[in-house]
Coordinates of C-alpha atoms and ligand atoms in Angstrom, one line a residue:
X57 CA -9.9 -12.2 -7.2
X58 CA -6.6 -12.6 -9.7
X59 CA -3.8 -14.7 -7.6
X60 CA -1.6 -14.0 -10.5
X61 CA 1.5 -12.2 -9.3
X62 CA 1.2 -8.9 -11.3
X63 CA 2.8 -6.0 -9.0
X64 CA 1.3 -3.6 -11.2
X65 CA -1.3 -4.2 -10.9
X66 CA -4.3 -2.6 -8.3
X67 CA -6.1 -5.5 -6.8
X68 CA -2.8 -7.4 -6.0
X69 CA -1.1 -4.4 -4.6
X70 CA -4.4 -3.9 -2.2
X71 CA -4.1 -7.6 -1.1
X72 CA -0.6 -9.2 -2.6
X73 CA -0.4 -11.5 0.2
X74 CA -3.0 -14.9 -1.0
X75 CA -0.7 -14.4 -4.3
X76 CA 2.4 -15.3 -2.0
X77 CA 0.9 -18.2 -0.4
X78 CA -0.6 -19.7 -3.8
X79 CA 3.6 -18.7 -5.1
X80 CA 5.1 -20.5 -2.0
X81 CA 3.0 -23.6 -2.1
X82 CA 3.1 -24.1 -6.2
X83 CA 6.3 -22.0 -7.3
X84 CA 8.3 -21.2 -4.5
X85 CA 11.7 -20.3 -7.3
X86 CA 9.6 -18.6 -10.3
X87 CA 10.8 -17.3 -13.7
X88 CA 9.1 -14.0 -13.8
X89 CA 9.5 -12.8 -17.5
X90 CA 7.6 -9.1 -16.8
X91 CA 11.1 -8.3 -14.7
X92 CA 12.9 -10.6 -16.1
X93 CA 13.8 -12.2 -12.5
X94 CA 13.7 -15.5 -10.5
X95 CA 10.6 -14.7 -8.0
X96 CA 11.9 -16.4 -4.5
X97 CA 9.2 -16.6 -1.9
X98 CA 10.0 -19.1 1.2
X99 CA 11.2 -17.8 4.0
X100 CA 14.1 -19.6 4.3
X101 CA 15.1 -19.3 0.6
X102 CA 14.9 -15.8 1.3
X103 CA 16.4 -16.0 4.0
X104 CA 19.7 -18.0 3.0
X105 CA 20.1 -15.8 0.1
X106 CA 20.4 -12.9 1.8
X107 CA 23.0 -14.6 3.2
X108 CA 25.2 -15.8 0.8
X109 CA 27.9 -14.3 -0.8
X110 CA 27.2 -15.9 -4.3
X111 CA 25.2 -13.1 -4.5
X112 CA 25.4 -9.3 -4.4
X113 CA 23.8 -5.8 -4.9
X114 CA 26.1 -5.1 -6.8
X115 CA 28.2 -6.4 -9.8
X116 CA 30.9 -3.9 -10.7
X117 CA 33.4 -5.5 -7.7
X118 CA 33.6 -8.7 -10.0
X119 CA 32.5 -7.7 -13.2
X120 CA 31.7 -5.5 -16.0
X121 CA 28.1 -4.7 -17.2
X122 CA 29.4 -6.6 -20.6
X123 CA 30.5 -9.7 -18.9
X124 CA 26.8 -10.1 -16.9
X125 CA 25.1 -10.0 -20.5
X126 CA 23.7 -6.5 -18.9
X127 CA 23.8 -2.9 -20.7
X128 CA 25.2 -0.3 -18.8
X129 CA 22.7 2.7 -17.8
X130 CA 22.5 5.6 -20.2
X131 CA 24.2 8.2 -19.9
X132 CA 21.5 10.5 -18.6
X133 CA 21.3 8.6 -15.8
X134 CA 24.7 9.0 -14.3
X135 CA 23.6 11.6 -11.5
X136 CA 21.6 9.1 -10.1
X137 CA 24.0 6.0 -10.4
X138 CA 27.1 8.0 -8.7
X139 CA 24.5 8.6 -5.7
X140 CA 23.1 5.4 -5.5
X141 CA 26.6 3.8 -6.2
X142 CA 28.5 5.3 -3.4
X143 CA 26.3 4.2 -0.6
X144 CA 27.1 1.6 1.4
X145 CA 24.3 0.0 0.4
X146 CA 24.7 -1.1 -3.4
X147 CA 28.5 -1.1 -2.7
X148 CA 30.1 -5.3 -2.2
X149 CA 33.0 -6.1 0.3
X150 CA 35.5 -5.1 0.7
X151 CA 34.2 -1.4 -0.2
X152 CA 31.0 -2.3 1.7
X153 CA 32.7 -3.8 4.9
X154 CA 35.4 -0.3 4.8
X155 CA 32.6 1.8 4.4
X156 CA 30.0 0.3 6.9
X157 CA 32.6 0.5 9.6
X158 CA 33.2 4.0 8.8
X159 CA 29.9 5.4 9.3
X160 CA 29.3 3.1 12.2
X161 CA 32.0 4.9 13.7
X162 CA 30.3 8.2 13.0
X163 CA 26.6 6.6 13.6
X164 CA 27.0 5.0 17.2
X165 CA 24.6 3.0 19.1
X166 CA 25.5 6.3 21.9
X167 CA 24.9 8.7 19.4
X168 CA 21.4 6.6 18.7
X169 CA 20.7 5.9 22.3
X170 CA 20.9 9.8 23.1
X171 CA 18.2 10.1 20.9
X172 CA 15.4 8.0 22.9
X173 CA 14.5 11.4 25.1
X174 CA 14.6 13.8 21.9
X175 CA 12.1 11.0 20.1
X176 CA 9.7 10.3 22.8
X177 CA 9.7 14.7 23.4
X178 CA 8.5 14.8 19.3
X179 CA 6.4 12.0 19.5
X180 CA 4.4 13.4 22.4
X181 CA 4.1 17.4 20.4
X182 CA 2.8 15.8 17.1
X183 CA 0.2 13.6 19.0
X184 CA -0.7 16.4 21.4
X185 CA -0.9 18.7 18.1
X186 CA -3.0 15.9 16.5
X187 CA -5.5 15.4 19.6
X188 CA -6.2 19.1 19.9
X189 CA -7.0 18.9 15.9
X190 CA -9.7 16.1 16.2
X191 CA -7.6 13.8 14.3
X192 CA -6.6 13.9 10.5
X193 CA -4.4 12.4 8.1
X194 CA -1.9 10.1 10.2
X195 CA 0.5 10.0 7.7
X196 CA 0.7 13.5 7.4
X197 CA 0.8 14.7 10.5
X198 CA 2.6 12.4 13.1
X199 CA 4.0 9.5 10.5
X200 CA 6.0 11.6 8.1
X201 CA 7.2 14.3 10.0
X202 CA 8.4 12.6 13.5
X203 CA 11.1 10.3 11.3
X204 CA 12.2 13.1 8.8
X205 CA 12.4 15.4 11.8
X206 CA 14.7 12.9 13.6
X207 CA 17.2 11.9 10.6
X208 CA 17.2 15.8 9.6
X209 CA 18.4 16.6 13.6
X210 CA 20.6 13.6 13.8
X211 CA 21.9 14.8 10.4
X212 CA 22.1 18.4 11.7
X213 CA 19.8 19.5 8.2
X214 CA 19.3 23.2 8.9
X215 CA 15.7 23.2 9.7
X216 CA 14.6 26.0 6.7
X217 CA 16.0 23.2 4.3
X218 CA 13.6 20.0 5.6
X219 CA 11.1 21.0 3.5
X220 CA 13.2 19.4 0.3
X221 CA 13.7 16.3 1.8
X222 CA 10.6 14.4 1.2
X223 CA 10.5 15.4 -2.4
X224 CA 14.3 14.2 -3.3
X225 CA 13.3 10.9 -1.4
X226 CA 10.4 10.3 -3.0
X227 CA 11.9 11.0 -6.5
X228 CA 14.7 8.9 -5.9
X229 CA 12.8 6.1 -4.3
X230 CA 10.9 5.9 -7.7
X231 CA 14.1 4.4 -9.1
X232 CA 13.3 1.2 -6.8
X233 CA 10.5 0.3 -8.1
X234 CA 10.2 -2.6 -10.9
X235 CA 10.9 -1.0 -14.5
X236 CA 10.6 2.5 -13.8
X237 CA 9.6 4.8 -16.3
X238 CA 11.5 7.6 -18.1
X239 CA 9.5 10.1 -16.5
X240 CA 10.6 8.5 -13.2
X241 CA 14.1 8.2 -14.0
X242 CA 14.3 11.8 -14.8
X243 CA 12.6 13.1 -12.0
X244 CA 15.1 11.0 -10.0
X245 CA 18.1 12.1 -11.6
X246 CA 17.4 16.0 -11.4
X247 CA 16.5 15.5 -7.8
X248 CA 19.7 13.5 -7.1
X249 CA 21.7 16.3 -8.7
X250 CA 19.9 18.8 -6.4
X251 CA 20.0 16.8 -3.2
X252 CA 24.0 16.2 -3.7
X253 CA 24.9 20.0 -4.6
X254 CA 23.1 20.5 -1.6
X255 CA 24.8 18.1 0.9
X256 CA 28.5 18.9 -0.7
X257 CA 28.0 22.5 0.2
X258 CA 26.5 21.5 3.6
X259 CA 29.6 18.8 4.3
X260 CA 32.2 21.7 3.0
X261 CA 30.8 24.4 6.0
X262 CA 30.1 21.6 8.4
X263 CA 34.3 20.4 7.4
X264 CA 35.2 23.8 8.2
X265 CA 32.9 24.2 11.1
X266 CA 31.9 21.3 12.5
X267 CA 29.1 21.0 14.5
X268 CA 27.7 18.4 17.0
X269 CA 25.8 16.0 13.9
X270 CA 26.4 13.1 12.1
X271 CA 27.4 15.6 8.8
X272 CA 30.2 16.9 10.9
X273 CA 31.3 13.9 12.6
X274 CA 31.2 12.1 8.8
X275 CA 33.3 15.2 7.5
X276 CA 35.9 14.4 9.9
X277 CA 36.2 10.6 9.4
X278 CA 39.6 9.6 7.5
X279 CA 39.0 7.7 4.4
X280 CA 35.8 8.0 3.0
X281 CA 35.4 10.0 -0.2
X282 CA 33.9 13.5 -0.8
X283 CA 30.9 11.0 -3.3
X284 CA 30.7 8.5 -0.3
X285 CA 29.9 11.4 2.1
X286 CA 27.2 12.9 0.1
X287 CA 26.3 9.0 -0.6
X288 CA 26.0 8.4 2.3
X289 CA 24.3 10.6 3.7
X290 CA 21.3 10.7 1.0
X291 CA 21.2 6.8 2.1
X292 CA 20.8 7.8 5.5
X293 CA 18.1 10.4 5.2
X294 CA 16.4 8.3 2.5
X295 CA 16.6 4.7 4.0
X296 CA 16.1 7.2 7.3
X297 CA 12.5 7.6 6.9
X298 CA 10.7 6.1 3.9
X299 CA 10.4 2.5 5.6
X300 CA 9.2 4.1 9.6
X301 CA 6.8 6.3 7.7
X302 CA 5.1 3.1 5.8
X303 CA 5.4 0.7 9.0
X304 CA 3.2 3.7 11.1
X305 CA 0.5 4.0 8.4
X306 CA 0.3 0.1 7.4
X307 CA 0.5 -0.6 11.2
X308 CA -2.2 2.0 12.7
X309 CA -4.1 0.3 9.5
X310 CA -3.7 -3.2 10.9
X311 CA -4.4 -1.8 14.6
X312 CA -7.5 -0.3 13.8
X313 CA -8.9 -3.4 12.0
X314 CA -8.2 -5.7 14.5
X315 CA -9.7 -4.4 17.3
X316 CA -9.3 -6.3 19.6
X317 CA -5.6 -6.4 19.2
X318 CA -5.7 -2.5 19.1
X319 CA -7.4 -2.7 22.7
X320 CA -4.8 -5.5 24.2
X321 CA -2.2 -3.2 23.4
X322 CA -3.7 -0.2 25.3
X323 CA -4.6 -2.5 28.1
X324 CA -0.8 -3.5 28.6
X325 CA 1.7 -1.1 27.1
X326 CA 4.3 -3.3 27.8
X327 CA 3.5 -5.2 24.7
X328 CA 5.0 -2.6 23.3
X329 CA 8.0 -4.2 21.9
X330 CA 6.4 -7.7 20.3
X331 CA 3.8 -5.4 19.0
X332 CA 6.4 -3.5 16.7
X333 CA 8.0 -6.5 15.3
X334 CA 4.7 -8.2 13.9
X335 CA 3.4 -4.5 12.8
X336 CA 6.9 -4.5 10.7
X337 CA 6.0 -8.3 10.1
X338 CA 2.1 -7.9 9.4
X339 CA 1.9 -5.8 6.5
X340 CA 6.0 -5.7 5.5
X341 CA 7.0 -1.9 4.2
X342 CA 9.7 -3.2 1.9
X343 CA 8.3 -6.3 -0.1
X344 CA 11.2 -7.2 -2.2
X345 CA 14.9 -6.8 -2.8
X346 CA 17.1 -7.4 -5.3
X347 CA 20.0 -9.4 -5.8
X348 CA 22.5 -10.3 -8.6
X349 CA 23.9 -14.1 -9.4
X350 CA 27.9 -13.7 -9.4
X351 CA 28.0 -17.3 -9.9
X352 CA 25.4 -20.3 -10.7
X353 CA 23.2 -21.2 -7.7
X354 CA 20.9 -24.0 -7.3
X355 CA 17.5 -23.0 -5.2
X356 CA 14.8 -26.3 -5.0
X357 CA 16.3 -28.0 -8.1
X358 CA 15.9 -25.0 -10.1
X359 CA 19.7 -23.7 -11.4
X360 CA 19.8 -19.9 -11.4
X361 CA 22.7 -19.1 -13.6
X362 CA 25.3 -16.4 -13.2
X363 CA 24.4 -12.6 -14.3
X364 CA 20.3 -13.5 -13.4
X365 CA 18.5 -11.2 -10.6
X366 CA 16.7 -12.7 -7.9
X367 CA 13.5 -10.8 -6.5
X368 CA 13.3 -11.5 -2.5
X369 CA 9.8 -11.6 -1.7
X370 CA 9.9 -9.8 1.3
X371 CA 6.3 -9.8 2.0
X372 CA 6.2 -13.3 1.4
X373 CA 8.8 -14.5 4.0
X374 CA 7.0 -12.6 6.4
X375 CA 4.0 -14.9 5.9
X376 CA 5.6 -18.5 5.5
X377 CA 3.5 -21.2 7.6
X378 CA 6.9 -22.7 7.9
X379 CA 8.3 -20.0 9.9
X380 CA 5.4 -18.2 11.7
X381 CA 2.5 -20.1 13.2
X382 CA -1.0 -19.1 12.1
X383 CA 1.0 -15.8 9.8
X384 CA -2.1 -14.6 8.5
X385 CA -3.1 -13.8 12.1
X386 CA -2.2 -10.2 13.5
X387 CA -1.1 -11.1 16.8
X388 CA 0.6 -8.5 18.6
X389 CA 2.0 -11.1 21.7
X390 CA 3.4 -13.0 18.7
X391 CA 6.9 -13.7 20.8
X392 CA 8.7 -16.6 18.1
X393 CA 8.6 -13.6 14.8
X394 CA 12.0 -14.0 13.3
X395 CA 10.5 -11.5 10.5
X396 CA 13.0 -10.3 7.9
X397 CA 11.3 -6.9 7.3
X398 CA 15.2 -5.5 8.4
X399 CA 17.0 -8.1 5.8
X400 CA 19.7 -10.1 6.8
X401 CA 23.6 -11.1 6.3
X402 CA 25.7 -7.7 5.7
X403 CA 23.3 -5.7 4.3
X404 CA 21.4 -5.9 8.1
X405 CA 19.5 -2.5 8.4
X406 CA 21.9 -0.1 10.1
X407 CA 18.8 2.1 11.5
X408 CA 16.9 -0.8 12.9
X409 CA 17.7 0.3 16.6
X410 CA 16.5 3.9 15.6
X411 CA 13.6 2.7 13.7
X412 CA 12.5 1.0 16.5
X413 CA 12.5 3.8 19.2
X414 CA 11.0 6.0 16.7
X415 CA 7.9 3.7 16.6
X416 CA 7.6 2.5 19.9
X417 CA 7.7 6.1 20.5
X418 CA 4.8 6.9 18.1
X419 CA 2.5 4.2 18.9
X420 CA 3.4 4.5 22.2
X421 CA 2.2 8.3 22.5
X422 CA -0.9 7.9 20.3
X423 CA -2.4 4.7 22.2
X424 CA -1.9 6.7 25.6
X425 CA -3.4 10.1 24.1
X426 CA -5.6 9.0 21.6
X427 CA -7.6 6.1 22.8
X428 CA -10.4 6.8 20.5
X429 CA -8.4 6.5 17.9
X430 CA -10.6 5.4 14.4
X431 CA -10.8 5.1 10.5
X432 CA -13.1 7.8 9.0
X433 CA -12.2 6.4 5.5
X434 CA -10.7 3.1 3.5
X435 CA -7.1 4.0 3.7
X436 CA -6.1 3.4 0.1
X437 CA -2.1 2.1 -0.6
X438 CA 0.4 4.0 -3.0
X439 CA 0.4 2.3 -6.6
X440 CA 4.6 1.0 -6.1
X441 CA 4.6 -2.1 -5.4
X442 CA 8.3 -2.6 -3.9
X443 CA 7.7 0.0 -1.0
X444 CA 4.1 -0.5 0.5
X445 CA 2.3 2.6 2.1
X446 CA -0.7 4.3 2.2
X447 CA -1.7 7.2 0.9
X448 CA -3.1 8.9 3.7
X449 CA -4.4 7.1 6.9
X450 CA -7.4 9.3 7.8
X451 CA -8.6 9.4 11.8
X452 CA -10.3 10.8 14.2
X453 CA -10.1 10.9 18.0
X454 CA -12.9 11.7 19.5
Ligands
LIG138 C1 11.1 0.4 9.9 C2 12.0 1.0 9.3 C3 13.1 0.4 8.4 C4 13.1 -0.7 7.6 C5 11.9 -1.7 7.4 C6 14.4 -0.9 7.0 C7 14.8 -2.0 6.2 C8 16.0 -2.1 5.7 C9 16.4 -3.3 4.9 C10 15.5 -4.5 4.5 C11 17.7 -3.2 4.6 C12 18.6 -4.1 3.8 C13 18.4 -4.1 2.3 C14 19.0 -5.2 1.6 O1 19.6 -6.2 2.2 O2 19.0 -5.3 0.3 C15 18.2 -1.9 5.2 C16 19.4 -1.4 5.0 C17 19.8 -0.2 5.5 N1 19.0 0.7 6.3 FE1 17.2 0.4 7.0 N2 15.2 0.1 7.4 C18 14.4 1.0 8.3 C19 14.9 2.1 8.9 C20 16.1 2.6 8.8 C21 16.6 3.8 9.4 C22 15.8 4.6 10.5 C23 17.9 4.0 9.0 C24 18.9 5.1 9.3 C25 18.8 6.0 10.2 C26 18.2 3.0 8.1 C27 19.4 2.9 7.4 C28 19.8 1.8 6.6 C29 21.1 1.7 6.0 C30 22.3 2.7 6.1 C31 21.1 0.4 5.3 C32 22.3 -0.1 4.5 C33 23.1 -1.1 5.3 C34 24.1 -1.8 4.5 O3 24.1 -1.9 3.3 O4 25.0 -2.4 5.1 N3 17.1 2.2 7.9 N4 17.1 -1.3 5.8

């Protein structure tokens, strides 16, 4: 086996992580020409540089796409761009700190808490569904639709319009990937010119008739922009389920080949929580992120100068000797797992609490009603390499 790091390739993106360890021990700051980035794969390089504010997701708050020695997007592109760009999430401070506290005032840990009982109630229908069935496709049938369902209701999507969400998502998500394609980008910009037309008319009927949902209680927030709405909101239903959909498939898959661990866990439910964090650790459903240089850095002697992009190597954090014992071990008790699978610094996932009811609820019903639970095929992963699922996790019951 190749311990090169080629993301595009199939045999690393089947097993990518003995490529991080043989990158953490020998290269742990790498020059990576094929992106034209500085691969970063310890833990706590990772770690710091989410941290630090010499970096950013963003440039535009301190300079021009001419001043980073960068070209600005075509102009077919721009559909996408005003999206992605008025999301909290590619936005810097002090845009990023106004517009975080905004939607945190719309998205309340009371309005997440209300949602345990409503989680739990779809949890238990999908895996009662998917018992009477004989098993299936996972992914399909209780992974997918229990978080899409929950971000659509928390959302207050009309339910005859879910069926588009996946669709925009996954078009848009191709944009994250390493050196997307034209195909991709184009795909991506007709769906984000679809998916905003869509919310703008939604957040115009829900302004003038609110109900109670997050569109609604966004609509009535003071100071946030008609773009930052509909921003927002894609961010929310996107970021809302891709990442809980990948940690349920890559998670059952790293249940069900550890079998032993698969039968602690229905022995004592109550492992519950730990179990979560080192499935999100395990086999990490985000394996890199991006940041910009706004000014020179220095990383393990190697000086990383202003207007370069740093690739976090999420995957590769998660499975540092120097910050889990024993990482290639699936060890659902694992109690010391400071895994960075949610990032870190001000970009900290806003859905983690949510994410983790949503699959404590999941696992939670399909250990207690399917006990049986087994592969009846390899699962195979997606080809992107920056989000890491399966395609379909197939199962049976009995
Ligand atoms: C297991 C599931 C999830 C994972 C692994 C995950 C992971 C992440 C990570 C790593 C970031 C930071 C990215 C960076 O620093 O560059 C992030 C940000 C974010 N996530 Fe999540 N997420 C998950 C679920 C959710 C859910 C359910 C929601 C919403 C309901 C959500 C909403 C967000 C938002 C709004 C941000 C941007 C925060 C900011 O820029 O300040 N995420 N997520």
């Amino acid at each position: 086996m190749s311990h090169a790091f080629d993301p595009w390739s199939p045999e690393f993106v089947a097993a990518p992580y003995p490529t991080y360890a043989r990158l953490r021990e020998e290269s742990p700051v790498l020059w990576f020409e094929p992106s034209r980035q500085y691969l970063i794969s310890r833990h706590e390089d990772v770690n710091a540089l989410l941290r630090d504010r010499r970096l950013g997701r963003s440039y535009l708050h301190v300079a021009t796409h001419e001043e980073m020695g960068r070209s600005a997007p075509p102009d077919y592109q721009e559909p996408f761009w005003t999206l992605n760009d008025n999301g909290m999430l590619d936005r810097e401070p002090p845009d990023h700190t106004r517009l975080r506290r905004l939607v945190s005032q719309a998205f309340t840990p009371r309005r997440v808490e209300a949602l345990r009982p409503v989680v739990q109630r779809l949890a238990d229908e999908l895996v009662d569904a998917f018992v009477a069935e004989g098993g299936g496709d996972l992914i399909a049938n209780v992974a997918e639709p229990l978080p899409v369902t929950v971000i659509a209701e928390l959302l207050g999507i009309p339910e005859a319009d879910r069926h588009a969400l996946r669709p925009w998502s996954a078009a848009i998500c191709g944009m994250y990937e390493l050196n997307p394609s034209r195909e991709t980008a184009e795909a991506a910009v007709r769906a984000s010119e679809e998916f905003s037309e869509y919310l703008r008319a939604l957040a115009r009927r829900r302004k003038d008739d609110p109900r109670d949902d997050l569109v609604s209680a966004l609509a009535a927030v003071e100071g946030l922009s008609e773009d930052e709405l509909i921003g927002t909101c894609v961010l929310l239903l996107n970021a809302g389920h891709e990442a809980t959909v990948n940690v349920t498939g890559n998670g059952w898959r790293a249940l069900l080949l550890h079998p032993e661990q698969h039968l602690a866990l229905q022995e004592k439910p109550e492992l519950i929580g730990t179990a979560v964090e080192e499935l999100m650790r395990f086999d990490t459903p985000l394996q890199m992120f991006e940041r910009w240089v706004l000014e020179d850095i220095e990383v393990r002697g190697v000086t990383i100068p202003r207007g370069s992009e740093v690739a976090l190597l999420f995957g590769s954090a998660n499975h540092d000797p120097a910050a889990f014992a024993d990482p290639e071990r699936f060890d659902v008790t694992r109690r010391d797992n400071p895994h960075i699978s949610f990032g870190a610094g001000i970009h900290y996932c806003l859905g983690a609490p949510l994410a983790r009811i949503e699959l404590a609820a999941s696992f939670g019903a399909l250990l207690a009603k399917a006990p049986g639970l087994r592969l009846s095929s390899e699962p195979v992963y997606k080809p992107g390499y920056v989000i890491r699922g399966l395609k379909s996790l197939d199962v049976s019951v009995a």
